[in-house]
Amino acid sequence: MVDKIDLKLLSLLQKDCTLSLNELAQAVNLTTTPCWKRIKRLEDDGVICGKVALLDGDKLGLSLTAFVLIKTQHHNSEWYQRFVQQVEAFPEVLSFYRMAGEYDYLLQVQVSDMKSYDSFYKRLVNGIPGLNDVTSSFAMERIKSTTALPI
């Protein structure tokens, strides 16, 4: 069970996971040992899924963001497992969702330019049989992007 202190710790860690244990403990009015135990429990329970460095794609030459919507007629387990495995192998795919509504899947793809996207697109549609409709939209400007959950 997650309580108010856990939520405060999670909020702090979402903003900056490099905060020291001492800084975290002070922020939630605990000593370091109980604070560490809470963080460890949150990790063990899977509430904290990982700790990463967030990178600026533009500064790394990965400035084109595409959102790819996919329709398929295949919905059996075998096809799904193969499809998921193939899409997960594309390093360009940052997010991958199974959807309700008009489209079956949504991918967020990050590449350097349109030529790189075209290469990705060809590998996607030629490597995965049964894709009926693949539609792409391209972001012109990132207005908000966060990994912080609204807790």
PDB file of C-alpha atoms in Angstrom:
ATOM      1  CA  MET A   1       0.000   0.000   0.000  1.00  0.00           C
ATOM      2  CA  VAL A   2       1.288   3.447  -0.945  1.00  0.00           C
ATOM      3  CA  ASP A   3       0.845   6.200   1.648  1.00  0.00           C
ATOM      4  CA  LYS A   4       1.423   9.981   1.614  1.00  0.00           C
ATOM      5  CA  ILE A   5       5.117   9.665   2.445  1.00  0.00           C
ATOM      6  CA  ASP A   6       5.589   7.141  -0.390  1.00  0.00           C
ATOM      7  CA  LEU A   7       3.809   9.501  -2.787  1.00  0.00           C
ATOM      8  CA  LYS A   8       6.080  12.371  -1.732  1.00  0.00           C
ATOM      9  CA  LEU A   9       9.168  10.191  -2.249  1.00  0.00           C
ATOM     10  CA  LEU A  10       7.896   9.072  -5.646  1.00  0.00           C
ATOM     11  CA  SER A  11       7.176  12.651  -6.659  1.00  0.00           C
ATOM     12  CA  LEU A  12      10.696  13.730  -5.664  1.00  0.00           C
ATOM     13  CA  LEU A  13      12.303  10.769  -7.451  1.00  0.00           C
ATOM     14  CA  GLN A  14      10.286  11.432 -10.625  1.00  0.00           C
ATOM     15  CA  LYS A  15      11.711  14.947 -10.749  1.00  0.00           C
ATOM     16  CA  ASP A  16      15.294  13.988  -9.873  1.00  0.00           C
ATOM     17  CA  CYS A  17      16.342  10.424  -9.114  1.00  0.00           C
ATOM     18  CA  THR A  18      19.875  11.623  -8.348  1.00  0.00           C
ATOM     19  CA  LEU A  19      18.766  13.109  -5.016  1.00  0.00           C
ATOM     20  CA  SER A  20      20.758  11.575  -2.203  1.00  0.00           C
ATOM     21  CA  LEU A  21      19.123   9.350   0.374  1.00  0.00           C
ATOM     22  CA  ASN A  22      19.830  12.061   2.931  1.00  0.00           C
ATOM     23  CA  GLU A  23      18.058  14.718   0.816  1.00  0.00           C
ATOM     24  CA  LEU A  24      15.072  12.435   0.274  1.00  0.00           C
ATOM     25  CA  ALA A  25      14.835  11.538   3.965  1.00  0.00           C
ATOM     26  CA  GLN A  26      14.946  15.208   4.991  1.00  0.00           C
ATOM     27  CA  ALA A  27      12.244  16.104   2.452  1.00  0.00           C
ATOM     28  CA  VAL A  28       9.823  13.552   3.945  1.00  0.00           C
ATOM     29  CA  ASN A  29      10.874  14.014   7.600  1.00  0.00           C
ATOM     30  CA  LEU A  30      12.405  10.564   8.044  1.00  0.00           C
ATOM     31  CA  THR A  31      15.822   9.283   8.944  1.00  0.00           C
ATOM     32  CA  THR A  32      17.774   7.583   6.185  1.00  0.00           C
ATOM     33  CA  THR A  33      17.101   3.956   7.189  1.00  0.00           C
ATOM     34  CA  PRO A  34      13.275   4.087   7.104  1.00  0.00           C
ATOM     35  CA  CYS A  35      13.469   6.205   3.953  1.00  0.00           C
ATOM     36  CA  TRP A  36      15.725   3.641   2.272  1.00  0.00           C
ATOM     37  CA  LYS A  37      13.391   0.825   3.349  1.00  0.00           C
ATOM     38  CA  ARG A  38      10.430   2.605   1.772  1.00  0.00           C
ATOM     39  CA  ILE A  39      12.293   3.138  -1.495  1.00  0.00           C
ATOM     40  CA  LYS A  40      13.450  -0.490  -1.497  1.00  0.00           C
ATOM     41  CA  ARG A  41       9.859  -1.683  -0.903  1.00  0.00           C
ATOM     42  CA  LEU A  42       8.599   0.520  -3.745  1.00  0.00           C
ATOM     43  CA  GLU A  43      11.251  -1.009  -6.003  1.00  0.00           C
ATOM     44  CA  ASP A  44      10.495  -4.574  -4.869  1.00  0.00           C
ATOM     45  CA  ASP A  45       6.754  -3.992  -5.398  1.00  0.00           C
ATOM     46  CA  GLY A  46       7.411  -2.742  -8.927  1.00  0.00           C
ATOM     47  CA  VAL A  47       6.103   0.770  -8.243  1.00  0.00           C
ATOM     48  CA  ILE A  48       9.571   2.087  -9.132  1.00  0.00           C
ATOM     49  CA  CYS A  49      10.271   0.329 -12.436  1.00  0.00           C
ATOM     50  CA  GLY A  50      13.699   1.763 -13.201  1.00  0.00           C
ATOM     51  CA  LYS A  51      15.994   4.754 -13.001  1.00  0.00           C
ATOM     52  CA  VAL A  52      17.207   6.359 -16.207  1.00  0.00           C
ATOM     53  CA  ALA A  53      18.868   9.438 -17.646  1.00  0.00           C
ATOM     54  CA  LEU A  54      16.548  11.382 -19.950  1.00  0.00           C
ATOM     55  CA  LEU A  55      18.303  12.529 -23.112  1.00  0.00           C
ATOM     56  CA  ASP A  56      17.664  15.425 -25.488  1.00  0.00           C
ATOM     57  CA  GLY A  57      17.003  13.868 -28.899  1.00  0.00           C
ATOM     58  CA  ASP A  58      17.588  17.137 -30.741  1.00  0.00           C
ATOM     59  CA  LYS A  59      21.096  17.448 -29.302  1.00  0.00           C
ATOM     60  CA  LEU A  60      21.801  13.866 -30.355  1.00  0.00           C
ATOM     61  CA  GLY A  61      20.587  14.346 -33.921  1.00  0.00           C
ATOM     62  CA  LEU A  62      17.271  12.546 -33.356  1.00  0.00           C
ATOM     63  CA  SER A  63      14.896  15.413 -34.006  1.00  0.00           C
ATOM     64  CA  LEU A  64      12.053  13.765 -35.958  1.00  0.00           C
ATOM     65  CA  THR A  65       9.196  12.325 -33.913  1.00  0.00           C
ATOM     66  CA  ALA A  66       6.632  10.227 -35.748  1.00  0.00           C
ATOM     67  CA  PHE A  67       3.429   8.711 -34.443  1.00  0.00           C
ATOM     68  CA  VAL A  68       2.554   5.585 -36.391  1.00  0.00           C
ATOM     69  CA  LEU A  69      -0.989   4.208 -36.352  1.00  0.00           C
ATOM     70  CA  ILE A  70      -1.448   0.619 -37.508  1.00  0.00           C
ATOM     71  CA  LYS A  71      -4.513  -1.412 -38.488  1.00  0.00           C
ATOM     72  CA  THR A  72      -4.408  -5.169 -38.946  1.00  0.00           C
ATOM     73  CA  GLN A  73      -6.853  -7.980 -39.576  1.00  0.00           C
ATOM     74  CA  HIS A  74      -4.733 -10.395 -37.522  1.00  0.00           C
ATOM     75  CA  HIS A  75      -5.658 -10.713 -33.881  1.00  0.00           C
ATOM     76  CA  ASN A  76      -4.645 -14.256 -33.013  1.00  0.00           C
ATOM     77  CA  SER A  77      -2.127 -14.921 -30.263  1.00  0.00           C
ATOM     78  CA  GLU A  78       0.616 -16.284 -32.524  1.00  0.00           C
ATOM     79  CA  TRP A  79       0.555 -13.258 -34.849  1.00  0.00           C
ATOM     80  CA  TYR A  80       0.384 -10.870 -31.872  1.00  0.00           C
ATOM     81  CA  GLN A  81       3.410 -12.450 -30.168  1.00  0.00           C
ATOM     82  CA  ARG A  82       5.446 -12.263 -33.382  1.00  0.00           C
ATOM     83  CA  PHE A  83       4.352  -8.671 -34.053  1.00  0.00           C
ATOM     84  CA  VAL A  84       5.237  -7.521 -30.529  1.00  0.00           C
ATOM     85  CA  GLN A  85       8.623  -9.230 -30.709  1.00  0.00           C
ATOM     86  CA  GLN A  86       9.443  -7.588 -34.038  1.00  0.00           C
ATOM     87  CA  VAL A  87       8.334  -4.094 -33.016  1.00  0.00           C
ATOM     88  CA  GLU A  88      10.185  -4.297 -29.693  1.00  0.00           C
ATOM     89  CA  ALA A  89      13.380  -5.022 -31.655  1.00  0.00           C
ATOM     90  CA  PHE A  90      13.233  -1.608 -33.387  1.00  0.00           C
ATOM     91  CA  PRO A  91      15.372   0.789 -31.313  1.00  0.00           C
ATOM     92  CA  GLU A  92      13.582   3.729 -32.959  1.00  0.00           C
ATOM     93  CA  VAL A  93      10.304   2.797 -31.249  1.00  0.00           C
ATOM     94  CA  LEU A  94      10.107   4.655 -27.933  1.00  0.00           C
ATOM     95  CA  SER A  95       6.502   3.765 -27.072  1.00  0.00           C
ATOM     96  CA  PHE A  96       4.257   0.977 -28.325  1.00  0.00           C
ATOM     97  CA  TYR A  97       0.568   0.646 -27.453  1.00  0.00           C
ATOM     98  CA  ARG A  98      -2.303  -1.676 -28.330  1.00  0.00           C
ATOM     99  CA  MET A  99      -5.283   0.606 -28.847  1.00  0.00           C
ATOM    100  CA  ALA A 100      -9.068   0.614 -28.668  1.00  0.00           C
ATOM    101  CA  GLY A 101     -10.813   2.479 -31.441  1.00  0.00           C
ATOM    102  CA  GLU A 102     -10.175   2.882 -35.151  1.00  0.00           C
ATOM    103  CA  TYR A 103      -6.522   1.797 -35.068  1.00  0.00           C
ATOM    104  CA  ASP A 104      -5.094  -1.293 -33.424  1.00  0.00           C
ATOM    105  CA  TYR A 105      -1.595  -0.077 -32.491  1.00  0.00           C
ATOM    106  CA  LEU A 106       0.248   3.181 -31.894  1.00  0.00           C
ATOM    107  CA  LEU A 107       4.016   3.617 -32.050  1.00  0.00           C
ATOM    108  CA  GLN A 108       6.066   6.649 -31.108  1.00  0.00           C
ATOM    109  CA  VAL A 109       9.190   6.649 -33.266  1.00  0.00           C
ATOM    110  CA  GLN A 110      12.268   8.862 -32.879  1.00  0.00           C
ATOM    111  CA  VAL A 111      14.707   9.223 -35.790  1.00  0.00           C
ATOM    112  CA  SER A 112      17.090  11.791 -37.216  1.00  0.00           C
ATOM    113  CA  ASP A 113      15.228  12.805 -40.375  1.00  0.00           C
ATOM    114  CA  MET A 114      12.685  11.791 -43.010  1.00  0.00           C
ATOM    115  CA  LYS A 115      15.186   9.538 -44.807  1.00  0.00           C
ATOM    116  CA  SER A 116      15.753   7.624 -41.562  1.00  0.00           C
ATOM    117  CA  TYR A 117      12.017   7.411 -41.010  1.00  0.00           C
ATOM    118  CA  ASP A 118      11.526   6.049 -44.522  1.00  0.00           C
ATOM    119  CA  SER A 119      14.111   3.352 -43.793  1.00  0.00           C
ATOM    120  CA  PHE A 120      12.332   2.467 -40.533  1.00  0.00           C
ATOM    121  CA  TYR A 121       8.942   2.435 -42.317  1.00  0.00           C
ATOM    122  CA  LYS A 122      10.171   0.064 -45.011  1.00  0.00           C
ATOM    123  CA  ARG A 123      11.655  -2.334 -42.439  1.00  0.00           C
ATOM    124  CA  LEU A 124       8.373  -2.216 -40.494  1.00  0.00           C
ATOM    125  CA  VAL A 125       5.956  -2.863 -43.358  1.00  0.00           C
ATOM    126  CA  ASN A 126       8.199  -5.351 -45.177  1.00  0.00           C
ATOM    127  CA  GLY A 127       9.130  -7.242 -42.024  1.00  0.00           C
ATOM    128  CA  ILE A 128       5.671  -7.727 -40.558  1.00  0.00           C
ATOM    129  CA  PRO A 129       2.992  -9.428 -42.648  1.00  0.00           C
ATOM    130  CA  GLY A 130      -0.656  -8.508 -42.198  1.00  0.00           C
ATOM    131  CA  LEU A 131      -0.469  -4.755 -41.668  1.00  0.00           C
ATOM    132  CA  ASN A 132      -3.524  -3.356 -43.492  1.00  0.00           C
ATOM    133  CA  ASP A 133      -3.049   0.350 -42.896  1.00  0.00           C
ATOM    134  CA  VAL A 134       0.016   2.183 -41.607  1.00  0.00           C
ATOM    135  CA  THR A 135      -0.502   5.911 -41.142  1.00  0.00           C
ATOM    136  CA  SER A 136       2.151   8.317 -39.887  1.00  0.00           C
ATOM    137  CA  SER A 137       1.880  11.770 -38.354  1.00  0.00           C
ATOM    138  CA  PHE A 138       4.935  13.898 -37.633  1.00  0.00           C
ATOM    139  CA  ALA A 139       5.411  16.242 -34.688  1.00  0.00           C
ATOM    140  CA  MET A 140       6.279  19.787 -35.690  1.00  0.00           C
ATOM    141  CA  GLU A 141       6.924  20.993 -32.134  1.00  0.00           C
ATOM    142  CA  ARG A 142       7.170  19.289 -28.748  1.00  0.00           C
ATOM    143  CA  ILE A 143       5.094  21.416 -26.409  1.00  0.00           C
ATOM    144  CA  LYS A 144       5.064  19.140 -23.370  1.00  0.00           C
ATOM    145  CA  SER A 145       6.833  15.903 -22.701  1.00  0.00           C
ATOM    146  CA  THR A 146       7.192  14.363 -19.296  1.00  0.00           C
ATOM    147  CA  THR A 147       7.776  11.000 -17.703  1.00  0.00           C
ATOM    148  CA  ALA A 148       6.306  12.141 -14.361  1.00  0.00           C
ATOM    149  CA  LEU A 149       2.994  10.546 -13.431  1.00  0.00           C
ATOM    150  CA  PRO A 150       0.379  12.874 -11.885  1.00  0.00           C
ATOM    151  CA  ILE A 151       0.488  11.492  -8.358  1.00  0.00           C
TER     152      ILE A 151
END
